[in-house]
Tab-separated table of C-alpha atoms in Angstrom:
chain	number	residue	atom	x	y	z
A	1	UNK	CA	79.945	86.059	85.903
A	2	UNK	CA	83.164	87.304	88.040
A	3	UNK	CA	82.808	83.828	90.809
A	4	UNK	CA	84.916	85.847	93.349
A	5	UNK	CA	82.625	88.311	93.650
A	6	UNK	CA	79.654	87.706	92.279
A	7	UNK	CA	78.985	91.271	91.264
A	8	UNK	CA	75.715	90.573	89.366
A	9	UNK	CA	74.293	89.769	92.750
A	10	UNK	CA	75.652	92.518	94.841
A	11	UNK	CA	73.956	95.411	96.443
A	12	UNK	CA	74.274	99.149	95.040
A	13	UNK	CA	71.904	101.637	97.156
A	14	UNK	CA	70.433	104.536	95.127
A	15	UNK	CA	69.575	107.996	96.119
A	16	UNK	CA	68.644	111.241	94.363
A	17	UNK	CA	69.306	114.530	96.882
A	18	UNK	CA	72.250	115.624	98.978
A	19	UNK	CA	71.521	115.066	102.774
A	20	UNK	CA	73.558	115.228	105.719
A	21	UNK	CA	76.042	112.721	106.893
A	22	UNK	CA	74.429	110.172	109.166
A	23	UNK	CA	74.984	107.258	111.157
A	24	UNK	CA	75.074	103.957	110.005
A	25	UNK	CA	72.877	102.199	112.733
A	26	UNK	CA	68.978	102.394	114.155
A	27	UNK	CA	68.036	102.975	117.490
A	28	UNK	CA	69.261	100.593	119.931
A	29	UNK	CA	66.246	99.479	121.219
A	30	UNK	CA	65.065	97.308	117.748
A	31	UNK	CA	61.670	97.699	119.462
A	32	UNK	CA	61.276	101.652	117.885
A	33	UNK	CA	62.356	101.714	114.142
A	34	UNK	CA	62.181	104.950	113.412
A	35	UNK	CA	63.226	106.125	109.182
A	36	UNK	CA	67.151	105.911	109.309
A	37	UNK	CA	69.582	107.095	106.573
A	38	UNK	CA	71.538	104.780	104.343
A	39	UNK	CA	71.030	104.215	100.737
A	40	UNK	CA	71.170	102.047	97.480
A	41	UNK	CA	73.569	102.871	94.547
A	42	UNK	CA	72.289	101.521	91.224
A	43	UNK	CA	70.699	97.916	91.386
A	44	UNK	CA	69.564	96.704	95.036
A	45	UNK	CA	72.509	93.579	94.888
A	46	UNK	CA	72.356	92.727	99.040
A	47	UNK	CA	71.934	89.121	98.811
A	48	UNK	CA	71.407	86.424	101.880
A	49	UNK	CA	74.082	83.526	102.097
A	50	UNK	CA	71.925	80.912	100.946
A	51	UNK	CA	72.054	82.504	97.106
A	52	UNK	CA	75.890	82.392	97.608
A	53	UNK	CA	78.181	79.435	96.465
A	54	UNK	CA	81.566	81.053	96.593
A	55	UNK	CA	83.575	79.236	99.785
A	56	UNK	CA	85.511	82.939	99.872
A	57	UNK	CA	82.565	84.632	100.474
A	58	UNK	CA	81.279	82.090	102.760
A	59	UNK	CA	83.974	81.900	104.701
A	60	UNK	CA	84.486	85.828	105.764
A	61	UNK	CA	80.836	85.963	105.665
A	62	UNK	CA	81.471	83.169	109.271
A	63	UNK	CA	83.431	86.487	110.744
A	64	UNK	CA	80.513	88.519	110.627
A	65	UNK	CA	78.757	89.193	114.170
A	66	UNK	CA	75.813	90.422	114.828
A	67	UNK	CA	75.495	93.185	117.618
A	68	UNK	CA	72.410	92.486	119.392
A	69	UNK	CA	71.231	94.470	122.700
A	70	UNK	CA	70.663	92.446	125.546
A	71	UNK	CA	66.888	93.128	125.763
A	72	UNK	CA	66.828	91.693	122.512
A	73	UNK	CA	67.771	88.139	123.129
A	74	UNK	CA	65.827	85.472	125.098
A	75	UNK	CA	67.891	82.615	126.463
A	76	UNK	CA	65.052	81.276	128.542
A	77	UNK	CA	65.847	77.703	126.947
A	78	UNK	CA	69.296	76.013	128.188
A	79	UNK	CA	72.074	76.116	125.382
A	80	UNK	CA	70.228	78.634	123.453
A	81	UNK	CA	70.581	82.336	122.656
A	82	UNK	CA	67.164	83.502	120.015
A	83	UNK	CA	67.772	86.957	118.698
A	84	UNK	CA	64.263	88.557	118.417
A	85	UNK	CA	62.757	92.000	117.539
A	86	UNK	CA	60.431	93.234	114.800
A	87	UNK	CA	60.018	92.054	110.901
A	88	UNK	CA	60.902	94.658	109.044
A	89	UNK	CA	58.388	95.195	106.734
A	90	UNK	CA	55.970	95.566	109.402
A	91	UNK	CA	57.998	97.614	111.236
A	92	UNK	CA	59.369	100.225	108.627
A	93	UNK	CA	55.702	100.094	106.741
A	94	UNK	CA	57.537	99.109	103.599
A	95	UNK	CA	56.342	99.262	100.107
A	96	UNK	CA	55.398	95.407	98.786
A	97	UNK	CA	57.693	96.235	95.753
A	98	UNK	CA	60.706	96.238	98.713
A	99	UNK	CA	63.144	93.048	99.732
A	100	UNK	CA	63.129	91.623	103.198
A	101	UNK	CA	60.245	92.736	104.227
A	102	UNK	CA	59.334	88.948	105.864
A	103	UNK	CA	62.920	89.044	107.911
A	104	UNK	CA	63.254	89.898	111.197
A	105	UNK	CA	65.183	92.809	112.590
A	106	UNK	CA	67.006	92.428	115.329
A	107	UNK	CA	70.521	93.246	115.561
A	108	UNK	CA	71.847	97.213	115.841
A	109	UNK	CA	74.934	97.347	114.432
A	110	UNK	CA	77.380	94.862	112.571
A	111	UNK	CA	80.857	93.907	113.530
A	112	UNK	CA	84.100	91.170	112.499
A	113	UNK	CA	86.725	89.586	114.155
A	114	UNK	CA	90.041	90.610	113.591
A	115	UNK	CA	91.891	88.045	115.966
A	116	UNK	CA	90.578	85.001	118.548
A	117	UNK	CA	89.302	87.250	121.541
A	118	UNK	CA	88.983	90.805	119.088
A	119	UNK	CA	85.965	92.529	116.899
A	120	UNK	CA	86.013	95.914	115.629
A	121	UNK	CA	82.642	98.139	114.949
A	122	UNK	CA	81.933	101.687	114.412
A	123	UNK	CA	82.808	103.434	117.138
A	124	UNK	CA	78.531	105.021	117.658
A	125	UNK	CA	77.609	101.439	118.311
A	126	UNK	CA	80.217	100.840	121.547
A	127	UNK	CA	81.241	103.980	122.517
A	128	UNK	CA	80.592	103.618	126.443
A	129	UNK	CA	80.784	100.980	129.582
A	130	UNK	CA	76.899	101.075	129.457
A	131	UNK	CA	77.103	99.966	125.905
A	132	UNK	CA	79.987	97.288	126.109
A	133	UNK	CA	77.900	95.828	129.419
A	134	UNK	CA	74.216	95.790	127.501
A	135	UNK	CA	75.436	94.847	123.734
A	136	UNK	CA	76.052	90.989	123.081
A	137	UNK	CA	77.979	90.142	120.018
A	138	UNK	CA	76.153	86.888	117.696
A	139	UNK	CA	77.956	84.645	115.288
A	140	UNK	CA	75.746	83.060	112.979
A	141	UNK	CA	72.464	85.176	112.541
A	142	UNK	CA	71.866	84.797	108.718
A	143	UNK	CA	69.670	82.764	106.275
A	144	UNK	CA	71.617	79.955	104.747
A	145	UNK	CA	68.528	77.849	103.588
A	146	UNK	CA	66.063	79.672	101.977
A	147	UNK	CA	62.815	80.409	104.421
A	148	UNK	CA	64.351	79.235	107.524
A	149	UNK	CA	64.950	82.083	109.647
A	150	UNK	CA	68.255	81.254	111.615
A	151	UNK	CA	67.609	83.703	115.218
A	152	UNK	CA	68.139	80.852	117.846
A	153	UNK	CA	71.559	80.344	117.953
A	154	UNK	CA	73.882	78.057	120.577
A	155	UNK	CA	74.694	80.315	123.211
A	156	UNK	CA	78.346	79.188	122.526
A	157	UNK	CA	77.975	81.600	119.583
A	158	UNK	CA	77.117	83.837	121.658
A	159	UNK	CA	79.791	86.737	123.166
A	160	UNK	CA	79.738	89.281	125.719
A	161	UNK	CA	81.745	92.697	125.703
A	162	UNK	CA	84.629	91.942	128.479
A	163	UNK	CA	85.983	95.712	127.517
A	164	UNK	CA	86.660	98.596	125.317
A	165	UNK	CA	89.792	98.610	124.057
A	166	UNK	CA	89.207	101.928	122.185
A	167	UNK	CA	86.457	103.785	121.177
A	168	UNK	CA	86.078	107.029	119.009
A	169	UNK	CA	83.196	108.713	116.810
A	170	UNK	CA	84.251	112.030	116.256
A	171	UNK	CA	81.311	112.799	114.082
A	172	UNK	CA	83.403	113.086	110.902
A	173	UNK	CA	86.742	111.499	110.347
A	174	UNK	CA	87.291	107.986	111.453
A	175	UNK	CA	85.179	106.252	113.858
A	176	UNK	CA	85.290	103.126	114.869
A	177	UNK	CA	85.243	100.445	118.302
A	178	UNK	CA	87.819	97.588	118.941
A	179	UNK	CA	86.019	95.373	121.102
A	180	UNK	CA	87.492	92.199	123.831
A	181	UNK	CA	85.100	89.775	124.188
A	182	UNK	CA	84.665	87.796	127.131
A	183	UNK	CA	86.434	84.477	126.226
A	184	UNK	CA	88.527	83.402	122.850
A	185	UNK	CA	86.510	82.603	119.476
A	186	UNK	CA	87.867	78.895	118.417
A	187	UNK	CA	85.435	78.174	115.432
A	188	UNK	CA	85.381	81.588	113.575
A	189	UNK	CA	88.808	82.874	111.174
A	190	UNK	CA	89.794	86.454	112.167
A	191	UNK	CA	89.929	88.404	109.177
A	192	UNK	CA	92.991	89.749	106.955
A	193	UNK	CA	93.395	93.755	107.125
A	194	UNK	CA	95.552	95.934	104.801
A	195	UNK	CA	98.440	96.410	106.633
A	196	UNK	CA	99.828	99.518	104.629
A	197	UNK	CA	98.597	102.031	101.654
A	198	UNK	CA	95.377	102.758	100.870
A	199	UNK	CA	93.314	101.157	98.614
A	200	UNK	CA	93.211	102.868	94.982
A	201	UNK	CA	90.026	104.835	93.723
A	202	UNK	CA	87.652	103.148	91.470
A	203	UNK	CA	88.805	99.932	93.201
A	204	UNK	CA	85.954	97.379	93.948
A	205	UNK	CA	84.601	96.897	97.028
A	206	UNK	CA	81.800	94.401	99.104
A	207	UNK	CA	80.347	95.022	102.143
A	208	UNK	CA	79.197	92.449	104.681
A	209	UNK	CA	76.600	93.120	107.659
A	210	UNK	CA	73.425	93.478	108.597
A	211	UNK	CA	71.184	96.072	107.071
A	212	UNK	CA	68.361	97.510	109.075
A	213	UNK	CA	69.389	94.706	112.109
A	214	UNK	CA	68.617	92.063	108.716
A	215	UNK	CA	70.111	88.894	108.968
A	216	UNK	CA	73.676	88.879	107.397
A	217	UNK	CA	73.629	90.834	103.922
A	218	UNK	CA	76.856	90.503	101.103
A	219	UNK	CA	76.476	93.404	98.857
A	220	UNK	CA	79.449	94.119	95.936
A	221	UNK	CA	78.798	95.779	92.911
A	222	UNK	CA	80.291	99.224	94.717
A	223	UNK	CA	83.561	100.890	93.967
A	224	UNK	CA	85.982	103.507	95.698
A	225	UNK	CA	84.780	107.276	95.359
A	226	UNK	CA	87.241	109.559	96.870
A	227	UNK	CA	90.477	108.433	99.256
A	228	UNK	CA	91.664	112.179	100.214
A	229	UNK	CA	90.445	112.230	103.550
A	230	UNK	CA	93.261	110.617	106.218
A	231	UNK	CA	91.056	108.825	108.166
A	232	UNK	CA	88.208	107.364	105.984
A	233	UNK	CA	87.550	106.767	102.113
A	234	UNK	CA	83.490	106.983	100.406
A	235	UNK	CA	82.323	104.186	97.935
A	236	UNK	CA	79.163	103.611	96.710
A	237	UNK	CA	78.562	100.801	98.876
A	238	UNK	CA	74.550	99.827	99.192
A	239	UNK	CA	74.125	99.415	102.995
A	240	UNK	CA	71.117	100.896	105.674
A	241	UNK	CA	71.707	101.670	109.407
A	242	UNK	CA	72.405	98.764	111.111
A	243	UNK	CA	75.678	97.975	108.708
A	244	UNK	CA	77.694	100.418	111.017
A	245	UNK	CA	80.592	98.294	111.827
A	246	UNK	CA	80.566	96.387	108.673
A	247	UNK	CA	83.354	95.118	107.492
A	248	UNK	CA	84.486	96.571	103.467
A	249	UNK	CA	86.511	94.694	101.530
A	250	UNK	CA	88.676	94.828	98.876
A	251	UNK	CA	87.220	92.610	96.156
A	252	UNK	CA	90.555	91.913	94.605
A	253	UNK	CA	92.184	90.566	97.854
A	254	UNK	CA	89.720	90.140	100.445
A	255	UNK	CA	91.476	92.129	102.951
A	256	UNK	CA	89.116	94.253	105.052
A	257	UNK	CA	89.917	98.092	103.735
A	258	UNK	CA	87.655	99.553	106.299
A	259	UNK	CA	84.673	99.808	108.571
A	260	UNK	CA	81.406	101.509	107.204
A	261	UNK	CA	80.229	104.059	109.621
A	262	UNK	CA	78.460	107.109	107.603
A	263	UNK	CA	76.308	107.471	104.788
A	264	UNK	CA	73.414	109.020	102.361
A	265	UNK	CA	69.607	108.495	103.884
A	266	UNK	CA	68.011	104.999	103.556
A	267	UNK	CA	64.548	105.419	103.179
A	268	UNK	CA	62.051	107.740	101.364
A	269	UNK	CA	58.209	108.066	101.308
A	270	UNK	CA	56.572	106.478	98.401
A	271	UNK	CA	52.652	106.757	98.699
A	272	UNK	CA	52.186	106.369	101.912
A	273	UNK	CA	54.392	103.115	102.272
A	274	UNK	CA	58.354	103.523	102.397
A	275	UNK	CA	60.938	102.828	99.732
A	276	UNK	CA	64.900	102.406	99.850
A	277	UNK	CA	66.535	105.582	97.989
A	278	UNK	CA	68.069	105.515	95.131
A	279	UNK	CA	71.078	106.370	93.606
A	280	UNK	CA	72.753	106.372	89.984
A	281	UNK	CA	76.652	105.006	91.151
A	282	UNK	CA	78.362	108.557	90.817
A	283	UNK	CA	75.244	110.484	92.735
A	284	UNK	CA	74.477	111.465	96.227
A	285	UNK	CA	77.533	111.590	98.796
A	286	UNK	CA	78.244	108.123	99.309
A	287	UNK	CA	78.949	105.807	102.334
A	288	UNK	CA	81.982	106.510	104.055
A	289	UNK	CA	84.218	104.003	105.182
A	290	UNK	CA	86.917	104.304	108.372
A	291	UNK	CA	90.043	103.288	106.532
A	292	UNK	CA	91.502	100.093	108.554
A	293	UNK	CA	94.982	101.325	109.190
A	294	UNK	CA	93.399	104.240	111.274
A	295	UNK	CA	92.845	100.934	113.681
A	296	UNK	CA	96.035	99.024	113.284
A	297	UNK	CA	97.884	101.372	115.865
A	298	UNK	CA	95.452	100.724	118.815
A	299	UNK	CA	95.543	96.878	118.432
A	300	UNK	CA	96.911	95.824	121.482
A	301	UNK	CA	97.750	92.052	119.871
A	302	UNK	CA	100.612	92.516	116.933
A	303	UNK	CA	101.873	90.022	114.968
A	304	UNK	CA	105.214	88.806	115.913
A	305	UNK	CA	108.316	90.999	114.884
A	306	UNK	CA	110.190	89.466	111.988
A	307	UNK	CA	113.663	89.393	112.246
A	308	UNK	CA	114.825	89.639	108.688
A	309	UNK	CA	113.007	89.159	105.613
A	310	UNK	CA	109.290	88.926	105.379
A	311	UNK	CA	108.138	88.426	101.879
A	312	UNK	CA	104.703	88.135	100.893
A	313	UNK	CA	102.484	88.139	97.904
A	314	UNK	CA	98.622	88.048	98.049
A	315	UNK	CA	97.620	85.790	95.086
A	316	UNK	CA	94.553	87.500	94.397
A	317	UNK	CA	92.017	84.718	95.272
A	318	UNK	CA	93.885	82.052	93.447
A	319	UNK	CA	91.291	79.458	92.513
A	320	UNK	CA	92.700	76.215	93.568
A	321	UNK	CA	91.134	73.504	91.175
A	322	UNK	CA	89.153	70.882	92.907
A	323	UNK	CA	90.191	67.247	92.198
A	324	UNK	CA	93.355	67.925	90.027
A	325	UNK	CA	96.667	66.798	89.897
A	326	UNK	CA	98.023	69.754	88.690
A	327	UNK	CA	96.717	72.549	91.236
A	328	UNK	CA	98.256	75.924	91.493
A	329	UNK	CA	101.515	77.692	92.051
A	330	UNK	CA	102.553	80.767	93.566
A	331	UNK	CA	106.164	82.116	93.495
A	332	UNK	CA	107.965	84.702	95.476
A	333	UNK	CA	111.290	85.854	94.528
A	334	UNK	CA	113.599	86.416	97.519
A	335	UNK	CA	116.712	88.329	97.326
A	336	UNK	CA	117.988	87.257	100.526
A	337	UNK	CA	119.304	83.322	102.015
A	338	UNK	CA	118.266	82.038	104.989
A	339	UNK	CA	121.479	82.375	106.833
A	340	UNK	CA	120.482	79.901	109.646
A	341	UNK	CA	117.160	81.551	110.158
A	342	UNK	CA	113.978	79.083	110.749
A	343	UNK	CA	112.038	79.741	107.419
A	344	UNK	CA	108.686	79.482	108.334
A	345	UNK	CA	105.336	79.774	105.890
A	346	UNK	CA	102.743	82.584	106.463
A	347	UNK	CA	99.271	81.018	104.654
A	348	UNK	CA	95.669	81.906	103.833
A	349	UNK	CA	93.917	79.347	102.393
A	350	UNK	CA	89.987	79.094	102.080
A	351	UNK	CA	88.959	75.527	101.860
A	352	UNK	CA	85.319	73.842	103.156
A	353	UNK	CA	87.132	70.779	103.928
A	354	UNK	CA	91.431	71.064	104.569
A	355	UNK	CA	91.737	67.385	103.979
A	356	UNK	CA	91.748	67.662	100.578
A	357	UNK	CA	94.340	69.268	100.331
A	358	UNK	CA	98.277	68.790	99.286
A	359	UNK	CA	100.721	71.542	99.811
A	360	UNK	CA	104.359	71.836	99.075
A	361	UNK	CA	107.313	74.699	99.536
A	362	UNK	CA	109.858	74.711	96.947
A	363	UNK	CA	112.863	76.213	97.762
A	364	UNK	CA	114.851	78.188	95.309
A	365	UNK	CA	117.350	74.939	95.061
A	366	UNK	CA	114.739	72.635	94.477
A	367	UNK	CA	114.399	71.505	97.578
A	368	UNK	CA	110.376	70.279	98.219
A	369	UNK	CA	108.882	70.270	101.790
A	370	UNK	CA	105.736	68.702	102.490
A	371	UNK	CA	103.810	70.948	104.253
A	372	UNK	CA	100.414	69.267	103.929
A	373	UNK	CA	99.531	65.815	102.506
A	374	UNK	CA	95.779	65.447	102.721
A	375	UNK	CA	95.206	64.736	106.169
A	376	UNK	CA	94.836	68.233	108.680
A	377	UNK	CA	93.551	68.444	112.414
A	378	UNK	CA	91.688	71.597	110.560
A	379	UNK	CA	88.234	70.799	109.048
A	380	UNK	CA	87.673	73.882	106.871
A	381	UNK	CA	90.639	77.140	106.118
A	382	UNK	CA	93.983	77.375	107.138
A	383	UNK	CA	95.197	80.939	108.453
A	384	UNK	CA	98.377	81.033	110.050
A	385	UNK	CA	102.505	80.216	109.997
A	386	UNK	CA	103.652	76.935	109.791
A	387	UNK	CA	106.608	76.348	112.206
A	388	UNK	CA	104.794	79.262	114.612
A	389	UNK	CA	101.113	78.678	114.963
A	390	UNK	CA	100.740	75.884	112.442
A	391	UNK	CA	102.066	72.242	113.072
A	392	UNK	CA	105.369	71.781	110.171
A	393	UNK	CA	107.143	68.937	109.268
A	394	UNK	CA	110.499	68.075	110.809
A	395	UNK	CA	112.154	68.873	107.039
A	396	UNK	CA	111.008	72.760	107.151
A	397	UNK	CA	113.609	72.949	109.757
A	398	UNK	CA	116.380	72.190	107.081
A	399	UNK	CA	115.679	74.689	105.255
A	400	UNK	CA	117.740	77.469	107.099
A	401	UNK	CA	120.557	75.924	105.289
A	402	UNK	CA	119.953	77.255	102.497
A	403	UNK	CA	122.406	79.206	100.345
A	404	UNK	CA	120.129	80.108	96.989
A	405	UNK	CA	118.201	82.910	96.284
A	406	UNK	CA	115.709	83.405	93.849
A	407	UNK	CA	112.049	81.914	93.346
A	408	UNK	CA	110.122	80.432	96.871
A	409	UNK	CA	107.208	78.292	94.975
A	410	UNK	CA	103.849	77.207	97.255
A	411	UNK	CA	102.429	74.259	95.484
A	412	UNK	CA	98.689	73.453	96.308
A	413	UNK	CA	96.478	70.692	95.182
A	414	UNK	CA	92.797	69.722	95.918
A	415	UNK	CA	93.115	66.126	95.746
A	416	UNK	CA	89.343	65.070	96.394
A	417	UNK	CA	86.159	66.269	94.123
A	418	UNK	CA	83.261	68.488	95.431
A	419	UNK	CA	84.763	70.971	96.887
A	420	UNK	CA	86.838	74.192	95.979
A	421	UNK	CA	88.841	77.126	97.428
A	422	UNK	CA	91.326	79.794	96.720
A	423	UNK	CA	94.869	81.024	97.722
A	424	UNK	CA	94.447	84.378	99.370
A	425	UNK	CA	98.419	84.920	100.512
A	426	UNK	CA	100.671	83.367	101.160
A	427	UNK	CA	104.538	84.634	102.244
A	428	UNK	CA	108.240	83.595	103.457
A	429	UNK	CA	109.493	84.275	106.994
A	430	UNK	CA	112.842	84.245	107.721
A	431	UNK	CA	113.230	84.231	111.684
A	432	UNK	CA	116.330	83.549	114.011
């Protein structure tokens, strides 16, 4: 089995006629449930978190929020926020032969955070004041231990819409919402989004939300359709209403390629009880997908300009081995020196526990900096630039003496048993 992405697992929606385009979300109000569209592709692979043992997964799986109307959360005891709403099986009248159908449904649309104060959804779930003032945005709401239902929640994982950035849902195109919340996000990693290009057809693809307003959902097992269209691509991606504003990603990388917003119908009637449609892979029309870069210009938070040379290599989900000696490498050739610039280290490591951990720059002379030796005021991942946002040893600082070009090398090593993670990127900044 393919670890990273588990693909034997993953969700594929099927379906077997051609109808319209539709939303990706149910009613607001979880309290009427009428038949929405969405759809399964092949095998039904949606899986809760509690089947998943990947730390990738699980960690962009802890960017996930739930979008929950206000109605639809009772915080009548102190320190708690419970989502409520109907179970679905009672609800949607579902067949027994149907997963689920013993969760509750509570949430209306899905969303992910993109940076500490920042989510983006579809832009039919928040289009309007009305919306950003009734819709409260949930960290957390999934099943990590099998049969315990996790809807109460600390209300400090709780967030409320402080404004709309930008909001569009022209119907067809791209659509999508990015979101302020009302105070920063401290405990949660904002995602990594393609930056450039467009992701390649036939590329594979996982999708992470909630399904019908289901507690959080990974489905893979989908690939890339069609990429013509400007503003979104279509992959056979097995998600329901309710995944509107779910984050897609690009299996190989992990970078978020885009934000599901249409798709093929959900449900069909199967003697008098209802059924999820089904697809072959190639059939039906697909789920589109607002390509991510169609956001990138409205973000009102950039990433700070890079004077010089920015190199950097995404290490497809380098495995880093646990307990060993000999860890991974990762090299970057640079064609450029320093030239008195600070050289500072852009990283995206998933880890459960960042203590384990050794890390080391080589520079192209040899030289070694210690940029991590087991012991991290971080508990679990490590997103960020050391020297900017990161705490960096005096030594990085001697770097921008440097005359050699050629091969940057990160070093990593777990140095403790139990627990793994992966490289995502890594890169070299060369700043004044």
């Amino acid at each position: 089995m393919n670890k990273i992405l588990m693909v034997s697992l993953f969700l594929l929606i099927a379906c077997g006629q051609q109808p319209s385009n539709s939303e990706k979300h149910p009613e607001t109000n979880p309290e009427a449930v009428p038949v929405n569209t969405d759809v399964i592709y092949g095998a039904d692979n949606r899986v809760d978190l509690y089947n998943v043992t990947d730390p990738a997964l699980l960690a962009v799986s802890d960017s996930t929020v739930a979008l929950v109307k206000s109605d639809n959360l009772d915080i009548s005891v102190p320190g708690t926020s419970t989502i409520t709403g109907n179970i679905f099986g009672q609800a949607y009248n579902l067949c027994s032969s149907e997963p689920f159908g013993d969760q509750l449904s509570g949430a209306f649309c899905s969303g992910f955070l993109i940076n500490e104060d920042t989510v983006v959804t579809a832009g039919h779930c928040v289009a309007t004041d009305l919306d950003c003032s009734t819709t409260k945005f949930a960290f957390g709401f999934s099943i990590k231990q099998k049969g315990v239902m996790n809807n109460s929640l600390p209300s400090s994982e709780v967030y409320s819409c402080k404004r709309i950035v930008h909001s569009q849902h022209p119907g067809a195109g791209a659509d999508f919402a990015i979101v302020q919340l009302d105070r920063k996000v401290t405990n949660h990693i904002p995602l990594s989004l393609r930056s450039t290009g467009i992701i390649p057809i036939a590329d594979p693809v996982f999708v992470i939300g909630h399904p019908v307003g289901l507690p959080t959902k990974i489905a893979g097992g989908a690939n890339v359709r069609q990429n013509s269209d400007p503003g979104f691509f279509t992959a056979n991606i097995d998600s329901y209403g309710g995944n509107s504003g779910s984050a897609v990603f690009n299996a190989k990388s992990f970078e978020v390629e885009g934000v599901l917003v249409r798709g093929e119908q959900d449900f069909e009637n199967f003697n008098g009880c209802t059924i999820s449609k089904k697809c072959a892979d190639a059939q039906c029309r697909g789920e589109d997908v607002t390509k991510i870069t169609e956001i990138l210009p409205f973000l009102e938070s950039a990433p700070p300009v890079i004077l010089g040379e920015e190199a950097i290599t995404a290490a497809p989900l380098k495995a880093i081995p646990d307990n060993s000696s000999k860890g991974i490498t990762s090299v970057i050739d640079v064609t450029s020196q320093p030239q008195g610039r600070r050289v500072l280290v852009k990283i995206n490591v998933l880890h459960p526990k960042v203590g384990d951990l050794v890390i080391k720059l080589i520079a192209p002379d040899g030289t070694s900096t210690l940029l991590q030796n087991r012991k991290s005021t971080l508990k679990q991942n490590i997103t960020g630039i050391y020297g900017l946002d990161l705490p960096a040893p005096a030594s990085l600082t001697n770097l921008s003496k440097i005359v050699a070009t050629g091969s940057w090398t990160l070093q990593i090593q777990d140095r403790a048993a139990r627990n793994v993670g992966k490289l995502v990127e890594w890169g070299i900044l060369f700043m004044p």
